[in-house]
Amino acid sequence: MTAADKAEDSAGEAITAKGLEELKADIARMEGPEREAMAERLKVARALGDLKENAEYHIAKEDQAHLETRIKRARERLKNAVVVDSETDETDVFSFGRSARITDHEGRVHEWKLVGSTEADLSQGMLSVESPIGIALRGSRVGEEVTIETPAGSRLYRVEEIL
C-alpha cells in the first residue's frame, strides 16, 4: 500500500507539500482581501437604496455566499489534507509527487506531476492520481508503455523520463 493509498484510507486527502502551502495561501487570500472587498461591495450596494429592489445588493449577497462556500470547502480540504511527498525512493518509477516526461500515441510529449485530485490542473502539468490516466501510469517505470481504454478508443502512453 502506497502513502497516497494510506492517506485515502484514513479519510485523508493526499496532497503535496507545495499543494498544502498553496491551499493555505488561497484560504488566507479568500478570508482576507476577498472578504474585505466583498464587505465593501455590500456597503456600496446598501447605500444605493431600497434593498428589496436593489439588484446590486442581491448579486453581491449571492457572490458573498459563493465566497463563503469556497472558503468552507478549502478549510475542509485543509482539515483532511495528508502530505505525501513521494511514494517510493525508486528513481525510475512514476509515483505520487513525482514528475515525468510522457509521450502519447500521437507523439506528443507531456510533462506531468502526479498529485492529489484537488491539486490537479492539467494546464499546469498537474495530473490527478485518481484520473484514469493517473491510475494507469502510477507505478510505471521509465521505458514502460501503458495502454488506457477510453471512450474514444485505446491510448498508448510511454514513460520517457522521471524528472
Coordinates of N, CA, C and O in Angstrom, one line a residue:
M1 N 0.8 -1.2 0.0 CA 0.0 0.0 0.0 C 0.9 1.2 0.0 O 1.8 1.4 0.8
T2 N 0.6 2.2 -0.9 CA 1.4 3.4 -1.0 C 1.0 4.4 0.0 O -0.1 4.3 0.6
A3 N 1.8 5.4 0.1 CA 1.5 6.5 1.0 C 0.2 7.2 0.6 O -0.6 7.6 1.5
A4 N 0.0 7.4 -0.7 CA -1.2 8.1 -1.1 C -2.5 7.2 -0.9 O -3.5 7.7 -0.5
D5 N -2.3 5.9 -1.0 CA -3.4 5.0 -0.7 C -3.8 5.0 0.8 O -4.9 5.0 1.2
K6 N -2.7 5.1 1.7 CA -3.0 5.2 3.1 C -3.7 6.5 3.5 O -4.5 6.5 4.3
A7 N -3.3 7.6 2.8 CA -4.0 8.9 3.0 C -5.5 8.7 2.7 O -6.3 9.2 3.4
E8 N -5.8 8.1 1.6 CA -7.2 7.9 1.2 C -7.9 7.0 2.2 O -9.1 7.3 2.5
D9 N -7.3 5.9 2.6 CA -7.9 5.0 3.6 C -8.2 5.7 4.9 O -9.1 5.3 5.6
S10 N -7.4 6.6 5.3 CA -7.5 7.3 6.6 C -8.5 8.5 6.5 O -8.5 9.3 7.4
A11 N -9.3 8.5 5.5 CA -10.2 9.6 5.2 C -9.5 10.9 5.0 O -10.1 12.0 5.0
G12 N -8.2 10.8 4.7 CA -7.4 12.0 4.4 C -7.3 12.1 2.9 O -7.8 11.3 2.1
E13 N -6.8 13.3 2.5 CA -6.7 13.6 1.1 C -5.2 13.8 0.8 O -4.6 14.7 1.3
A14 N -4.6 13.0 -0.1 CA -3.2 13.1 -0.4 C -3.0 14.4 -1.1 O -3.7 14.8 -2.0
I15 N -1.9 15.1 -0.7 CA -1.6 16.4 -1.2 C -0.1 16.6 -1.1 O 0.6 16.0 -0.2
T16 N 0.5 17.3 -2.1 CA 2.0 17.5 -2.0 C 2.2 18.6 -1.0 O 1.3 19.4 -0.7
A17 N 3.5 18.8 -0.5 CA 3.8 19.8 0.4 C 3.6 21.2 -0.2 O 3.0 22.1 0.4
K18 N 3.9 21.3 -1.5 CA 3.7 22.6 -2.2 C 2.2 22.9 -2.3 O 1.7 24.0 -2.2
G19 N 1.4 21.8 -2.6 CA 0.0 22.0 -2.7 C -0.7 22.4 -1.4 O -1.6 23.2 -1.4
L20 N -0.1 21.9 -0.3 CA -0.6 22.4 1.0 C -0.3 23.8 1.3 O -1.2 24.6 1.7
E21 N 0.9 24.3 0.9 CA 1.2 25.7 1.1 C 0.3 26.6 0.2 O -0.1 27.6 0.6
E22 N 0.0 26.1 -1.0 CA -0.8 26.9 -1.9 C -2.3 26.9 -1.4 O -2.9 28.0 -1.5
L23 N -2.7 25.8 -0.8 CA -4.1 25.8 -0.2 C -4.2 26.8 0.9 O -5.1 27.5 1.0
K24 N -3.2 26.8 1.8 CA -3.1 27.8 2.9 C -3.1 29.2 2.4 O -3.9 30.1 3.0
A25 N -2.4 29.5 1.4 CA -2.3 30.8 0.8 C -3.7 31.2 0.2 O -4.1 32.4 0.3
D26 N -4.3 30.3 -0.5 CA -5.6 30.5 -1.1 C -6.6 30.8 0.0 O -7.4 31.8 -0.1
I27 N -6.6 30.1 1.1 CA -7.5 30.4 2.2 C -7.3 31.8 2.8 O -8.2 32.6 3.0
A28 N -6.0 32.1 3.0 CA -5.7 33.4 3.5 C -6.1 34.6 2.6 O -6.7 35.6 3.1
R29 N -6.0 34.3 1.3 CA -6.4 35.4 0.4 C -8.0 35.5 0.4 O -8.5 36.6 0.4
M30 N -8.7 34.4 0.4 CA -10.1 34.5 0.5 C -10.6 35.1 1.8 O -11.6 35.9 1.8
E31 N -10.0 34.7 2.9 CA -10.5 35.2 4.2 C -10.1 36.6 4.5 O -10.7 37.3 5.3
G32 N -9.1 37.1 3.8 CA -8.6 38.4 4.0 C -9.1 39.4 2.9 O -10.2 39.9 3.0
P33 N -8.3 39.6 1.9 CA -8.6 40.6 0.9 C -9.9 40.4 0.2 O -10.7 41.3 -0.1
E34 N -10.3 39.1 -0.1 CA -11.5 38.9 -0.9 C -12.7 39.2 0.0 O -13.7 39.7 -0.4
R35 N -12.7 38.8 1.3 CA -13.8 39.1 2.2 C -13.9 40.6 2.4 O -15.0 41.1 2.5
E36 N -12.8 41.3 2.6 CA -12.8 42.7 2.7 C -13.4 43.4 1.5 O -14.2 44.3 1.7
A37 N -13.0 43.0 0.3 CA -13.6 43.6 -0.9 C -15.1 43.3 -1.0 O -15.9 44.1 -1.4
M38 N -15.5 42.1 -0.5 CA -16.9 41.8 -0.6 C -17.7 42.6 0.4 O -18.8 43.1 0.1
A39 N -17.2 42.9 1.6 CA -17.8 43.7 2.6 C -18.0 45.1 2.0 O -19.0 45.8 2.2
E40 N -17.0 45.6 1.4 CA -17.0 47.0 0.8 C -18.1 47.0 -0.3 O -18.8 48.0 -0.5
R41 N -18.1 46.0 -1.1 CA -19.1 45.9 -2.2 C -20.5 45.9 -1.7 O -21.4 46.6 -2.2
L42 N -20.8 45.2 -0.6 CA -22.1 45.2 0.1 C -22.4 46.5 0.7 O -23.6 47.0 0.6
K43 N -21.5 47.2 1.2 CA -21.7 48.5 1.8 C -22.1 49.5 0.7 O -23.1 50.3 0.9
V44 N -21.4 49.5 -0.4 CA -21.8 50.4 -1.5 C -23.2 50.0 -2.0 O -24.0 50.9 -2.3
A45 N -23.5 48.7 -2.2 CA -24.8 48.3 -2.7 C -25.9 48.7 -1.8 O -27.0 49.2 -2.2
R46 N -25.7 48.6 -0.4 CA -26.7 49.0 0.5 C -27.0 50.5 0.4 O -28.1 51.0 0.6
A47 N -26.0 51.3 0.1 CA -26.1 52.8 0.0 C -27.0 53.2 -1.2 O -27.4 54.3 -1.3
L48 N -27.2 52.2 -2.1 CA -28.0 52.6 -3.3 C -29.5 52.7 -3.1 O -30.2 53.0 -3.9
G49 N -29.9 52.3 -1.9 CA -31.3 52.4 -1.6 C -32.0 51.2 -1.2 O -31.5 50.2 -0.7
D50 N -33.3 51.1 -1.5 CA -34.3 50.1 -1.1 C -33.7 48.7 -1.5 O -33.4 48.4 -2.6
L51 N -33.5 47.9 -0.4 CA -32.8 46.6 -0.6 C -33.7 45.6 -1.3 O -33.3 44.6 -2.0
K52 N -35.0 45.7 -1.3 CA -36.0 44.8 -1.9 C -35.8 44.8 -3.5 O -35.9 43.8 -4.1
E53 N -35.5 46.0 -4.0 CA -35.4 46.1 -5.5 C -34.0 46.5 -5.9 O -33.8 47.0 -7.0
N54 N -33.0 46.2 -5.1 CA -31.7 46.6 -5.3 C -30.9 45.4 -5.9 O -30.4 44.5 -5.2
A55 N -30.8 45.3 -7.2 CA -30.1 44.2 -7.9 C -28.7 44.1 -7.5 O -28.2 43.0 -7.3
E56 N -28.0 45.2 -7.4 CA -26.6 45.2 -7.0 C -26.4 44.5 -5.6 O -25.5 43.7 -5.5
Y57 N -27.3 44.8 -4.7 CA -27.2 44.2 -3.4 C -27.4 42.7 -3.4 O -26.7 41.9 -2.8
H58 N -28.4 42.3 -4.1 CA -28.7 40.9 -4.2 C -27.6 40.1 -4.9 O -27.3 39.0 -4.5
I59 N -27.0 40.6 -6.0 CA -25.9 40.0 -6.6 C -24.7 39.9 -5.7 O -24.0 38.9 -5.6
A60 N -24.4 41.0 -5.0 CA -23.3 41.0 -4.0 C -23.5 39.9 -2.9 O -22.6 39.2 -2.5
K61 N -24.8 39.8 -2.4 CA -25.1 38.8 -1.4 C -24.9 37.4 -1.9 O -24.4 36.5 -1.2
E62 N -25.3 37.2 -3.2 CA -25.1 35.9 -3.8 C -23.6 35.6 -4.0 O -23.1 34.5 -3.7
D63 N -22.8 36.6 -4.4 CA -21.4 36.4 -4.6 C -20.7 36.1 -3.2 O -19.8 35.3 -3.1
Q64 N -21.2 36.8 -2.2 CA -20.7 36.6 -0.8 C -20.9 35.1 -0.4 O -20.1 34.5 0.2
A65 N -22.1 34.6 -0.7 CA -22.4 33.2 -0.4 C -21.5 32.2 -1.1 O -21.0 31.2 -0.5
H66 N -21.2 32.5 -2.4 CA -20.3 31.7 -3.1 C -18.9 31.7 -2.5 O -18.2 30.7 -2.4
L67 N -18.4 32.9 -2.1 CA -17.1 33.1 -1.5 C -17.1 32.2 -0.2 O -16.1 31.5 0.1
E68 N -18.1 32.3 0.6 CA -18.1 31.6 1.9 C -18.1 30.1 1.7 O -17.5 29.3 2.4
T69 N -18.8 29.7 0.6 CA -18.8 28.2 0.3 C -17.4 27.8 -0.1 O -16.9 26.7 0.3
R70 N -16.7 28.6 -1.0 CA -15.3 28.3 -1.4 C -14.4 28.2 -0.2 O -13.6 27.3 -0.1
I71 N -14.6 29.1 0.8 CA -13.8 29.1 2.0 C -14.0 27.8 2.8 O -13.1 27.2 3.2
K72 N -15.3 27.5 3.0 CA -15.7 26.3 3.7 C -15.1 25.0 3.1 O -14.5 24.2 3.8
R73 N -15.2 24.9 1.8 CA -14.6 23.8 1.1 C -13.1 23.7 1.2 O -12.5 22.6 1.4
A74 N -12.4 24.9 1.1 CA -11.0 24.9 1.2 C -10.5 24.5 2.6 O -9.6 23.8 2.8
R75 N -11.3 25.0 3.6 CA -11.0 24.7 5.0 C -11.2 23.2 5.3 O -10.4 22.6 6.0
E76 N -12.2 22.6 4.7 CA -12.4 21.1 4.8 C -11.3 20.4 4.1 O -10.8 19.4 4.7
R77 N -10.8 20.8 3.0 CA -9.7 20.2 2.3 C -8.4 20.3 3.2 O -7.7 19.3 3.3
L78 N -8.2 21.4 3.8 CA -7.1 21.6 4.7 C -7.1 20.7 5.9 O -6.1 20.1 6.2
K79 N -8.3 20.5 6.4 CA -8.5 19.7 7.6 C -8.2 18.2 7.2 O -7.6 17.5 8.0
N80 N -8.5 17.8 6.0 CA -8.3 16.4 5.6 C -7.0 16.1 4.9 O -6.8 15.0 4.5
A81 N -6.2 17.2 4.7 CA -5.0 17.0 3.9 C -4.0 16.2 4.6 O -3.7 16.3 5.8
V82 N -3.4 15.3 3.9 CA -2.3 14.4 4.3 C -1.1 14.6 3.4 O -1.3 14.2 2.2
V83 N 0.0 15.2 3.8 CA 1.1 15.5 2.9 C 1.8 14.2 2.6 O 2.2 13.4 3.5
V84 N 1.9 14.0 1.3 CA 2.6 12.8 0.8 C 3.6 13.3 -0.2 O 3.3 13.9 -1.2
D85 N 4.9 13.2 0.1 CA 5.9 13.7 -0.8 C 6.2 12.8 -2.0 O 6.1 13.2 -3.2
S86 N 6.5 11.6 -1.7 CA 6.8 10.6 -2.8 C 6.5 9.2 -2.2 O 6.8 9.0 -1.1
E87 N 6.0 8.4 -3.1 CA 5.6 7.1 -2.6 C 6.7 6.1 -2.5 O 6.7 5.1 -1.9
T88 N 7.8 6.4 -3.3 CA 8.9 5.4 -3.4 C 10.2 6.2 -3.5 O 10.2 7.3 -4.0
D89 N 11.3 5.5 -3.1 CA 12.6 6.1 -3.3 C 13.2 5.7 -4.7 O 14.3 6.1 -5.1
E90 N 12.5 4.8 -5.4 CA 13.0 4.3 -6.7 C 12.9 5.5 -7.7 O 11.9 6.1 -7.8
T91 N 14.0 5.8 -8.3 CA 14.1 6.9 -9.1 C 13.6 6.7 -10.5 O 13.5 7.7 -11.3
D92 N 13.2 5.5 -10.9 CA 12.7 5.3 -12.2 C 11.3 4.9 -12.3 O 10.7 4.4 -13.2
V93 N 10.5 5.3 -11.2 CA 9.1 5.0 -11.1 C 8.3 6.2 -11.0 O 8.6 7.1 -10.2
F94 N 7.2 6.3 -11.8 CA 6.3 7.5 -11.8 C 5.3 7.2 -10.7 O 4.5 6.4 -10.8
S95 N 5.5 8.0 -9.6 CA 4.6 7.8 -8.4 C 4.2 9.2 -7.9 O 4.6 10.2 -8.4
F96 N 3.3 9.1 -6.9 CA 2.7 10.4 -6.3 C 3.8 11.3 -6.0 O 4.8 11.0 -5.3
G97 N 3.6 12.6 -6.3 CA 4.6 13.6 -6.0 C 5.8 13.7 -7.0 O 6.6 14.6 -6.9
R98 N 5.8 12.8 -7.9 CA 6.9 12.8 -8.9 C 6.5 13.4 -10.3 O 5.3 13.3 -10.6
S99 N 7.4 14.0 -11.0 CA 7.1 14.5 -12.3 C 7.8 13.6 -13.3 O 8.8 13.0 -13.1
A100 N 7.2 13.5 -14.5 CA 7.7 12.6 -15.6 C 7.4 13.2 -16.9 O 6.5 14.0 -17.1
R101 N 8.2 12.9 -17.9 CA 8.0 13.2 -19.3 C 7.4 12.0 -19.9 O 7.9 10.9 -19.9
I102 N 6.2 12.2 -20.5 CA 5.3 11.1 -21.0 C 5.1 11.4 -22.5 O 4.8 12.5 -22.9
T103 N 5.2 10.4 -23.3 CA 4.9 10.5 -24.7 C 3.6 9.8 -25.0 O 3.4 8.6 -24.5
D104 N 2.7 10.4 -25.7 CA 1.4 9.7 -26.0 C 1.5 9.0 -27.4 O 2.5 9.2 -28.1
H105 N 0.4 8.4 -27.8 CA 0.4 7.6 -29.0 C 0.5 8.4 -30.3 O 0.8 7.9 -31.4
E106 N 0.3 9.7 -30.1 CA 0.4 10.6 -31.3 C 1.8 11.3 -31.3 O 2.0 12.2 -32.2
G107 N 2.6 11.0 -30.4 CA 4.0 11.5 -30.4 C 4.1 12.8 -29.6 O 5.2 13.4 -29.5
R108 N 3.0 13.3 -29.0 CA 3.0 14.5 -28.2 C 3.7 14.2 -26.9 O 3.6 13.1 -26.3
V109 N 4.5 15.1 -26.4 CA 5.3 15.0 -25.1 C 4.5 15.8 -24.1 O 4.2 17.0 -24.3
H110 N 4.3 15.2 -22.9 CA 3.7 15.8 -21.8 C 4.6 15.8 -20.6 O 5.3 14.8 -20.4
E111 N 4.7 16.8 -19.8 CA 5.4 16.8 -18.5 C 4.3 16.9 -17.4 O 3.7 17.9 -17.3
W112 N 4.1 15.8 -16.7 CA 3.1 15.7 -15.7 C 3.7 15.4 -14.3 O 4.6 14.6 -14.2
K113 N 3.1 16.0 -13.3 CA 3.4 15.7 -11.9 C 2.1 15.0 -11.4 O 1.0 15.5 -11.6
L114 N 2.3 13.9 -10.7 CA 1.2 13.1 -10.2 C 0.8 13.7 -8.8 O 1.7 13.7 -7.9
V115 N -0.4 14.2 -8.7 CA -0.8 15.0 -7.5 C -2.2 14.5 -7.0 O -2.9 13.8 -7.7
G116 N -2.6 15.0 -5.9 CA -3.9 14.7 -5.4 C -5.0 15.3 -6.2 O -4.7 16.3 -7.0
S117 N -6.2 14.9 -6.1 CA -7.3 15.3 -7.0 C -7.6 16.8 -6.9 O -7.9 17.5 -7.9
T118 N -7.4 17.4 -5.7 CA -7.7 18.8 -5.5 C -6.6 19.7 -6.1 O -6.8 20.9 -6.3
E119 N -5.4 19.2 -6.3 CA -4.3 19.9 -6.8 C -4.3 19.9 -8.4 O -3.6 20.6 -9.0
A120 N -5.0 18.9 -8.9 CA -5.0 18.6 -10.3 C -5.3 19.9 -11.2 O -6.3 20.6 -10.9
D121 N -4.5 20.1 -12.2 CA -4.7 21.2 -13.2 C -3.8 20.8 -14.4 O -2.6 21.1 -14.4
L122 N -4.4 20.1 -15.3 CA -3.6 19.6 -16.5 C -3.0 20.7 -17.2 O -1.9 20.5 -17.8
S123 N -3.6 21.9 -17.3 CA -2.9 23.0 -18.0 C -1.6 23.5 -17.3 O -0.8 24.1 -17.9
Q124 N -1.4 23.1 -16.0 CA -0.2 23.4 -15.3 C 0.7 22.1 -15.2 O 1.6 22.1 -14.4
G125 N 0.3 21.0 -15.8 CA 1.1 19.8 -15.8 C 0.8 19.0 -14.5 O 1.6 18.2 -14.1
M126 N -0.3 19.3 -13.8 CA -0.6 18.6 -12.6 C -1.7 17.5 -12.9 O -2.9 17.9 -13.1
L127 N -1.3 16.3 -12.9 CA -2.2 15.1 -13.3 C -2.7 14.5 -12.0 O -1.9 14.1 -11.1
S128 N -4.0 14.3 -11.9 CA -4.6 13.7 -10.7 C -4.3 12.2 -10.6 O -4.4 11.5 -11.6
V129 N -3.9 11.8 -9.5 CA -3.5 10.4 -9.2 C -4.8 9.5 -9.3 O -4.7 8.3 -9.5
E130 N -6.0 10.2 -9.3 CA -7.3 9.5 -9.3 C -7.9 9.5 -10.7 O -8.9 8.8 -11.0
S131 N -7.3 10.2 -11.7 CA -7.8 10.2 -13.0 C -7.5 8.9 -13.7 O -6.5 8.2 -13.3
P132 N -8.2 8.6 -14.8 CA -7.9 7.3 -15.5 C -6.4 7.2 -16.0 O -5.8 6.2 -15.8
I133 N -5.9 8.3 -16.5 CA -4.5 8.3 -16.9 C -3.6 8.2 -15.7 O -2.6 7.4 -15.8
G134 N -3.9 8.9 -14.7 CA -3.0 8.9 -13.5 C -3.0 7.5 -12.8 O -2.0 7.0 -12.5
I135 N -4.2 6.9 -12.8 CA -4.3 5.5 -12.2 C -3.4 4.5 -13.1 O -2.7 3.7 -12.6
A136 N -3.6 4.7 -14.4 CA -2.8 3.7 -15.3 C -1.3 3.9 -15.3 O -0.6 3.0 -15.3
L137 N -0.9 5.2 -15.2 CA 0.5 5.5 -15.2 C 1.3 5.4 -13.9 O 2.5 5.1 -13.8
R138 N 0.5 5.5 -12.8 CA 1.1 5.4 -11.5 C 1.8 4.0 -11.3 O 1.2 3.0 -11.5
G139 N 3.0 4.1 -10.9 CA 3.8 2.9 -10.7 C 4.6 2.4 -11.9 O 5.3 1.5 -11.8
S140 N 4.4 3.1 -13.0 CA 5.1 2.8 -14.3 C 6.6 3.2 -14.2 O 6.9 4.2 -13.6
R141 N 7.4 2.3 -14.8 CA 8.8 2.6 -14.8 C 9.2 3.3 -16.1 O 8.5 3.2 -17.1
V142 N 10.4 3.9 -16.1 CA 10.9 4.5 -17.3 C 11.0 3.5 -18.4 O 11.5 2.4 -18.2
G143 N 10.5 3.8 -19.6 CA 10.5 2.9 -20.7 C 9.3 2.1 -20.9 O 9.0 1.5 -21.9
E144 N 8.5 2.1 -19.8 CA 7.3 1.2 -19.8 C 6.2 1.9 -20.6 O 6.0 3.1 -20.6
E145 N 5.4 1.1 -21.4 CA 4.3 1.6 -22.2 C 3.0 1.1 -21.5 O 2.9 0.0 -21.1
V146 N 2.0 2.0 -21.5 CA 0.8 1.7 -20.8 C -0.4 2.0 -21.8 O -0.4 3.1 -22.4
T147 N -1.3 1.1 -22.0 CA -2.4 1.3 -22.8 C -3.6 1.6 -21.9 O -3.9 0.8 -21.0
I148 N -4.3 2.6 -22.3 CA -5.5 3.0 -21.5 C -6.7 3.0 -22.4 O -6.7 3.6 -23.5
E149 N -7.8 2.3 -22.0 CA -9.0 2.3 -22.7 C -9.8 3.5 -22.4 O -10.1 3.7 -21.2
T150 N -10.2 4.3 -23.4 CA -11.0 5.4 -23.2 C -12.3 5.3 -24.1 O -12.3 4.5 -25.0
P151 N -13.3 6.1 -23.9 CA -14.5 6.1 -24.7 C -14.1 6.3 -26.2 O -14.8 5.8 -27.1
A152 N -13.0 7.1 -26.4 CA -12.6 7.4 -27.8 C -11.7 6.2 -28.4 O -11.2 6.4 -29.5
G153 N -11.4 5.2 -27.6 CA -10.6 4.1 -28.0 C -9.3 4.0 -27.2 O -9.1 4.7 -26.2
S154 N -8.4 3.1 -27.6 CA -7.2 2.8 -26.8 C -6.2 4.0 -27.0 O -6.1 4.5 -28.1
R155 N -5.5 4.3 -25.9 CA -4.5 5.3 -26.0 C -3.2 4.7 -25.4 O -3.3 4.1 -24.3
L156 N -2.1 4.9 -26.0 CA -0.8 4.4 -25.6 C 0.0 5.5 -25.0 O 0.2 6.6 -25.7
Y157 N 0.6 5.3 -23.8 CA 1.5 6.3 -23.2 C 2.8 5.6 -22.8 O 2.8 4.4 -22.5
R158 N 3.9 6.3 -22.9 CA 5.2 5.8 -22.6 C 5.9 6.7 -21.6 O 6.0 7.9 -21.9
V159 N 6.4 6.2 -20.5 CA 7.1 7.0 -19.6 C 8.6 7.1 -20.1 O 9.3 6.1 -20.2
E160 N 8.9 8.3 -20.5 CA 10.2 8.6 -21.1 C 11.3 8.9 -20.0 O 12.4 8.4 -20.2
E161 N 10.9 9.7 -19.0 CA 11.9 10.1 -18.1 C 11.2 10.6 -16.8 O 10.2 11.2 -16.8
I162 N 11.8 10.3 -15.6 CA 11.4 10.8 -14.4 C 12.2 12.1 -14.1 O 13.4 12.1 -14.2
L163 N 11.5 13.2 -13.9 CA 12.2 14.5 -13.8 C 12.5 14.8 -12.3 O 11.9 14.3 -11.4

